[in-house]
Amino acid sequence: MKCPLNVWQQESVTATALAEAAENGFSLLSFKSEKYTDCVLDIQKGSQKYEVLSIYSPRYLAQNHYIDLNIDRCDYLKIRYEGTRIDCSLLEKKSGPDQLEESEYKQLLGTLDKFVQHESWDTIDRDDGLEYKRYHGAGKKNYFAGYSQTIMKFRYSEKQRVFGYRKGDRFRVILIERDHKISNNG
């Protein structure tokens, strides 16, 4: 998100942290302020233009610097979707996104973003691309037999699925499937 340009067009940032961040290619950790909260600041020095990230929330920090901060994919999902319809707090590394190729991981993020942007659970149910539905595992092939909740699944690619259950207004992710072996059995 870009910060409003009119805030910066006539304001001098000479000898400030903004100028230093622009000159050195750094992000800026900000205090809560309407004009500095989680956005891209446009800084101009002569004819040279710079973009500086103004970071306030942990989500925006992780979104823009998770590789630099060495945040693994599982923890990143927990941070990215905190407070949304998706809850990744139960997701374990062994059954999570670390097993995915980069392109598969990007598809997962795109689908999770789509899931949280839906207006309601009704629109999620009607989204043919997600194919949000109940998992019907049976007997020895029921991978979620230990759960008392109704296990649901939705697709994030042709073969790949996300499994979890709904608690209140949140979908609690418990497993990310890459090879469709679990989904084949339910």
CSV table of C-alpha atoms in Angstrom, one decimal:
chain,number,residue,atom,x,y,z
A,1,MET,CA,0.0,0.0,0.0
A,2,LYS,CA,1.3,3.4,-0.9
A,3,CYS,CA,1.2,6.2,1.6
A,4,PRO,CA,-0.7,9.3,0.4
A,5,LEU,CA,1.7,11.1,-1.9
A,6,ASN,CA,0.5,14.6,-0.9
A,7,VAL,CA,1.9,14.0,2.6
A,8,TRP,CA,5.5,13.7,1.2
A,9,GLN,CA,5.4,16.0,-1.8
A,10,GLN,CA,6.3,19.2,0.1
A,11,GLU,CA,7.7,17.8,3.3
A,12,SER,CA,11.5,17.8,3.7
A,13,VAL,CA,13.0,14.6,5.2
A,14,THR,CA,16.6,15.9,5.1
A,15,ALA,CA,18.6,14.5,8.1
A,16,THR,CA,15.9,12.2,9.2
A,17,ALA,CA,15.6,8.4,9.5
A,18,LEU,CA,13.5,8.5,6.3
A,19,ALA,CA,16.4,10.0,4.4
A,20,GLU,CA,18.8,7.5,5.8
A,21,ALA,CA,16.5,4.5,5.1
A,22,ALA,CA,16.1,5.7,1.5
A,23,GLU,CA,19.8,6.2,0.9
A,24,ASN,CA,20.7,2.8,2.3
A,25,GLY,CA,17.8,0.8,1.0
A,26,PHE,CA,16.4,0.0,4.4
A,27,SER,CA,12.9,-0.4,5.8
A,28,LEU,CA,11.7,1.9,8.6
A,29,LEU,CA,10.2,0.6,11.8
A,30,SER,CA,7.5,3.1,12.7
A,31,PHE,CA,5.4,4.3,15.5
A,32,LYS,CA,1.6,4.1,15.1
A,33,SER,CA,0.8,7.1,13.0
A,34,GLU,CA,-1.7,7.3,10.2
A,35,LYS,CA,0.8,8.5,7.6
A,36,TYR,CA,3.5,5.9,8.6
A,37,THR,CA,1.5,2.7,9.2
A,38,ASP,CA,2.4,-0.3,7.0
A,39,CYS,CA,2.9,1.4,3.7
A,40,VAL,CA,5.5,2.4,1.1
A,41,LEU,CA,6.8,5.9,1.4
A,42,ASP,CA,8.0,7.7,-1.8
A,43,ILE,CA,11.1,9.7,-1.0
A,44,GLN,CA,12.8,11.9,-3.6
A,45,LYS,CA,16.4,13.3,-3.5
A,46,GLY,CA,16.9,15.5,-6.5
A,47,SER,CA,15.9,13.5,-9.5
A,48,GLN,CA,16.4,10.1,-7.6
A,49,LYS,CA,13.3,8.4,-6.3
A,50,TYR,CA,13.3,5.9,-3.5
A,51,GLU,CA,10.7,3.7,-1.9
A,52,VAL,CA,11.0,3.0,1.8
A,53,LEU,CA,8.8,0.5,3.6
A,54,SER,CA,7.3,2.0,6.8
A,55,ILE,CA,6.6,-1.0,9.0
A,56,TYR,CA,4.4,-0.9,12.1
A,57,SER,CA,2.8,-4.3,12.4
A,58,PRO,CA,4.4,-7.8,12.8
A,59,ARG,CA,2.3,-8.9,9.8
A,60,TYR,CA,3.7,-6.2,7.5
A,61,LEU,CA,7.3,-6.9,8.8
A,62,ALA,CA,6.9,-10.6,8.1
A,63,GLN,CA,5.3,-10.1,4.8
A,64,ASN,CA,8.2,-8.0,3.5
A,65,HIS,CA,11.2,-9.4,5.4
A,66,TYR,CA,10.4,-13.0,6.3
A,67,ILE,CA,13.4,-14.3,4.3
A,68,ASP,CA,15.7,-11.7,5.8
A,69,LEU,CA,14.5,-12.6,9.3
A,70,ASN,CA,14.8,-16.3,8.6
A,71,ILE,CA,11.1,-16.9,9.5
A,72,ASP,CA,10.1,-20.4,8.3
A,73,ARG,CA,7.0,-20.8,6.1
A,74,CYS,CA,4.9,-22.3,8.9
A,75,ASP,CA,5.5,-19.4,11.3
A,76,TYR,CA,5.0,-17.0,8.4
A,77,LEU,CA,1.6,-18.4,7.8
A,78,LYS,CA,0.7,-18.0,11.5
A,79,ILE,CA,1.8,-14.4,11.4
A,80,ARG,CA,0.3,-13.5,8.0
A,81,TYR,CA,-3.2,-14.9,8.7
A,82,GLU,CA,-3.4,-13.9,12.4
A,83,GLY,CA,-6.8,-12.3,13.1
A,84,THR,CA,-8.3,-13.5,9.8
A,85,ARG,CA,-10.7,-16.3,8.8
A,86,ILE,CA,-7.6,-18.6,8.5
A,87,ASP,CA,-5.9,-19.9,11.7
A,88,CYS,CA,-2.6,-21.7,11.2
A,89,SER,CA,-1.7,-22.0,14.9
A,90,LEU,CA,-2.3,-25.8,14.8
A,91,LEU,CA,-0.3,-26.4,11.7
A,92,GLU,CA,2.9,-28.4,12.3
A,93,LYS,CA,6.1,-28.0,10.3
A,94,LYS,CA,6.0,-31.7,9.2
A,95,SER,CA,2.6,-31.4,7.7
A,96,GLY,CA,2.9,-27.8,6.5
A,97,PRO,CA,4.3,-25.6,3.8
A,98,ASP,CA,8.0,-26.5,4.1
A,99,GLN,CA,7.4,-29.6,1.9
A,100,LEU,CA,6.2,-27.4,-1.0
A,101,GLU,CA,8.1,-26.1,-4.0
A,102,GLU,CA,8.2,-22.3,-4.3
A,103,SER,CA,5.5,-22.2,-7.0
A,104,GLU,CA,3.2,-24.5,-4.9
A,105,TYR,CA,3.8,-22.3,-1.9
A,106,LYS,CA,2.8,-19.2,-3.9
A,107,GLN,CA,-0.3,-21.0,-5.0
A,108,LEU,CA,-1.1,-21.8,-1.4
A,109,LEU,CA,-0.7,-18.1,-0.3
A,110,GLY,CA,-2.9,-17.0,-3.2
A,111,THR,CA,-5.6,-19.4,-2.2
A,112,LEU,CA,-5.4,-18.6,1.5
A,113,ASP,CA,-5.7,-14.9,0.6
A,114,LYS,CA,-8.7,-15.6,-1.6
A,115,PHE,CA,-10.3,-17.7,1.3
A,116,VAL,CA,-9.9,-14.8,3.8
A,117,GLN,CA,-11.2,-12.2,1.3
A,118,HIS,CA,-14.5,-14.0,0.8
A,119,GLU,CA,-17.5,-12.1,2.2
A,120,SER,CA,-19.0,-15.0,4.1
A,121,TRP,CA,-18.9,-18.8,4.6
A,122,ASP,CA,-21.7,-19.0,2.0
A,123,THR,CA,-19.5,-17.5,-0.7
A,124,ILE,CA,-16.7,-19.9,0.3
A,125,ASP,CA,-19.2,-22.8,-0.1
A,126,ARG,CA,-20.2,-21.6,-3.6
A,127,ASP,CA,-16.6,-21.0,-4.8
A,128,ASP,CA,-16.1,-23.8,-7.4
A,129,GLY,CA,-12.3,-23.2,-7.4
A,130,LEU,CA,-12.0,-23.9,-3.7
A,131,GLU,CA,-14.2,-26.9,-3.6
A,132,TYR,CA,-14.7,-26.4,0.1
A,133,LYS,CA,-16.3,-29.6,1.5
A,134,ARG,CA,-16.3,-32.2,4.2
A,135,TYR,CA,-13.6,-34.9,4.3
A,136,HIS,CA,-15.2,-38.4,4.5
A,137,GLY,CA,-12.3,-40.6,5.6
A,138,ALA,CA,-13.3,-44.1,6.7
A,139,GLY,CA,-11.7,-46.9,8.8
A,140,LYS,CA,-7.9,-47.2,8.5
A,141,LYS,CA,-7.8,-44.6,5.8
A,142,ASN,CA,-9.3,-41.9,8.0
A,143,TYR,CA,-6.2,-39.7,8.7
A,144,PHE,CA,-8.2,-37.5,11.1
A,145,ALA,CA,-9.9,-40.2,13.2
A,146,GLY,CA,-8.6,-38.6,16.5
A,147,TYR,CA,-10.4,-35.4,15.9
A,148,SER,CA,-13.9,-34.8,17.2
A,149,GLN,CA,-14.5,-31.9,14.9
A,150,THR,CA,-15.9,-32.3,11.3
A,151,ILE,CA,-12.8,-32.1,9.1
A,152,MET,CA,-13.2,-30.0,6.0
A,153,LYS,CA,-10.9,-29.6,3.0
A,154,PHE,CA,-10.4,-27.2,0.1
A,155,ARG,CA,-8.2,-27.1,-2.9
A,156,TYR,CA,-5.3,-24.7,-3.6
A,157,SER,CA,-4.2,-26.5,-6.8
A,158,GLU,CA,-5.3,-29.4,-9.0
A,159,LYS,CA,-4.0,-32.0,-6.6
A,160,GLN,CA,-3.2,-30.1,-3.4
A,161,ARG,CA,-5.5,-29.6,-0.5
A,162,VAL,CA,-5.7,-27.8,2.9
A,163,PHE,CA,-7.4,-29.8,5.7
A,164,GLY,CA,-8.8,-28.4,8.9
A,165,TYR,CA,-12.0,-27.6,10.8
A,166,ARG,CA,-14.1,-24.6,11.4
A,167,LYS,CA,-14.3,-23.2,14.9
A,168,GLY,CA,-16.5,-20.2,15.1
A,169,ASP,CA,-15.7,-17.9,12.2
A,170,ARG,CA,-12.2,-19.3,11.7
A,171,PHE,CA,-10.9,-22.2,9.7
A,172,ARG,CA,-8.2,-24.0,11.7
A,173,VAL,CA,-5.6,-25.5,9.3
A,174,ILE,CA,-4.1,-28.8,10.5
A,175,LEU,CA,-2.5,-30.2,7.4
A,176,ILE,CA,-1.4,-29.1,4.0
A,177,GLU,CA,-1.4,-32.0,1.5
A,178,ARG,CA,0.8,-32.0,-1.5
A,179,ASP,CA,0.2,-35.4,-3.2
A,180,HIS,CA,-3.6,-36.0,-2.9
A,181,LYS,CA,-3.1,-39.3,-1.1
A,182,ILE,CA,-5.2,-38.3,1.9
A,183,SER,CA,-7.8,-36.6,-0.2
A,184,ASN,CA,-8.2,-39.7,-2.3
A,185,ASN,CA,-9.5,-41.5,0.8
A,186,GLY,CA,-12.2,-39.1,1.6
